[in-house]
CSV table of C-alpha atoms in Angstrom, one decimal:
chain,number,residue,atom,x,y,z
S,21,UNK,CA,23.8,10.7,19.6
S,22,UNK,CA,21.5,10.3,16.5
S,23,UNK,CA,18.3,12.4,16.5
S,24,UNK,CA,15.6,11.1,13.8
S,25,UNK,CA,14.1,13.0,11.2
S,26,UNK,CA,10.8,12.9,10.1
S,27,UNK,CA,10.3,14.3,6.8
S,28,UNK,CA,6.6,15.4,5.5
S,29,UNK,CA,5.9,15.4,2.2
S,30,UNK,CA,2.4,17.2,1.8
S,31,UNK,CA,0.5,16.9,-1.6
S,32,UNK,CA,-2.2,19.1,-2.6
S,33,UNK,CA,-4.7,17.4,-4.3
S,34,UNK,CA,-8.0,18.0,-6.3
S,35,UNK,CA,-9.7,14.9,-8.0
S,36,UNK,CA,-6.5,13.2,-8.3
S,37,UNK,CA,-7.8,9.6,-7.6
S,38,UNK,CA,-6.3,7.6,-10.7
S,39,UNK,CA,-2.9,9.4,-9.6
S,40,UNK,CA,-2.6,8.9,-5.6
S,41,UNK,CA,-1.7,4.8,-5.6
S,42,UNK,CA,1.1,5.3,-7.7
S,43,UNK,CA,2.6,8.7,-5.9
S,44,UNK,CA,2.2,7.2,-2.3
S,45,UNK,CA,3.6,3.9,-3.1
S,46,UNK,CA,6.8,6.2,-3.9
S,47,UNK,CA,6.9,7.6,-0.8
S,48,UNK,CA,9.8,6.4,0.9
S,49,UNK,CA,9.3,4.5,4.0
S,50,UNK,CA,9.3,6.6,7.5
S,51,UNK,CA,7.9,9.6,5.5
S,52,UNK,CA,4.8,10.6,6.2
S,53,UNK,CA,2.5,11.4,3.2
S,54,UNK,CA,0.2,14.5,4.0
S,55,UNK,CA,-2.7,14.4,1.2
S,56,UNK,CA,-4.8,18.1,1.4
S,57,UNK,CA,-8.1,17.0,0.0
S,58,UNK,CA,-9.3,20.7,-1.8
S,59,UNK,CA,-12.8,19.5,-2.5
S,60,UNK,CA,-11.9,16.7,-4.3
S,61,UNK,CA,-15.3,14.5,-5.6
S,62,UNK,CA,-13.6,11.3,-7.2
S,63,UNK,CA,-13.2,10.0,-3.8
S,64,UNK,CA,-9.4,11.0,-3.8
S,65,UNK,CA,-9.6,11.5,0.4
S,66,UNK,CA,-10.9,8.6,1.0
S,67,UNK,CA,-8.1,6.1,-1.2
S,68,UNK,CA,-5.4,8.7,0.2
S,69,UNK,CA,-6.7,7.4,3.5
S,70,UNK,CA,-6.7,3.7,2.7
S,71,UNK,CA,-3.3,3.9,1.6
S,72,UNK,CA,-2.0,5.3,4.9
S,73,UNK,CA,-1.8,8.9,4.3
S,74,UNK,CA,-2.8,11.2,6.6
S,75,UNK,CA,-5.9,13.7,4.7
S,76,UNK,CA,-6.5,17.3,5.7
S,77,UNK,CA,-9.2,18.5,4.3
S,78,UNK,CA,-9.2,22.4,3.1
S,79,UNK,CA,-12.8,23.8,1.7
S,80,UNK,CA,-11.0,27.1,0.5
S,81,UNK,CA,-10.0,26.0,-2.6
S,82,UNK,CA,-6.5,27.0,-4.3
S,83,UNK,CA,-3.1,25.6,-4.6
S,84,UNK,CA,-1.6,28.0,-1.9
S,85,UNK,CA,-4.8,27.3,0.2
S,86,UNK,CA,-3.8,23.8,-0.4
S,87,UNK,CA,-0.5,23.7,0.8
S,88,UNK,CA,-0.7,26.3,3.7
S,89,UNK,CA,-3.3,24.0,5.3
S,90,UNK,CA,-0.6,20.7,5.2
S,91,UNK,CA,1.6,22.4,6.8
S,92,UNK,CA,-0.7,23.2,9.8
């Protein structure tokens, strides 16, 4: 018997809009990219969403902040 594993990769992120195309389109396929939007105002949430990621959105900002609310 196999069992599948998902693996989460979850990416804190402030203002990272020139960045995001070229990190998710390294994400491996059947990973699932979770982009933590910490108040971000080049519209990094909204291209992490077009490119299929899944966007949490944490006001408190703070890299610890940041990556406690991805893995939520």
């Amino acid at each position: 018997m196999t069992t599948a594993t998902t693996v989460d990769v979850v990416l804190p992120c402030l203002d990272e809009a020139e960045a995001l195309p070229w990190v998710l389109g390294r994400i491996p396929p059947g990973w699932r990219a979770i982009v933590v939007d910490n108040g971000s105002r080049d519209g990094s949430a909204r291209i992490a969403e077009d490119l299929g990621a899944l966007v949490v959105r944490e006001p408190v900002r703070g890299f610890g902040a940041a990556c406690h609310a991805g893995l939520r």
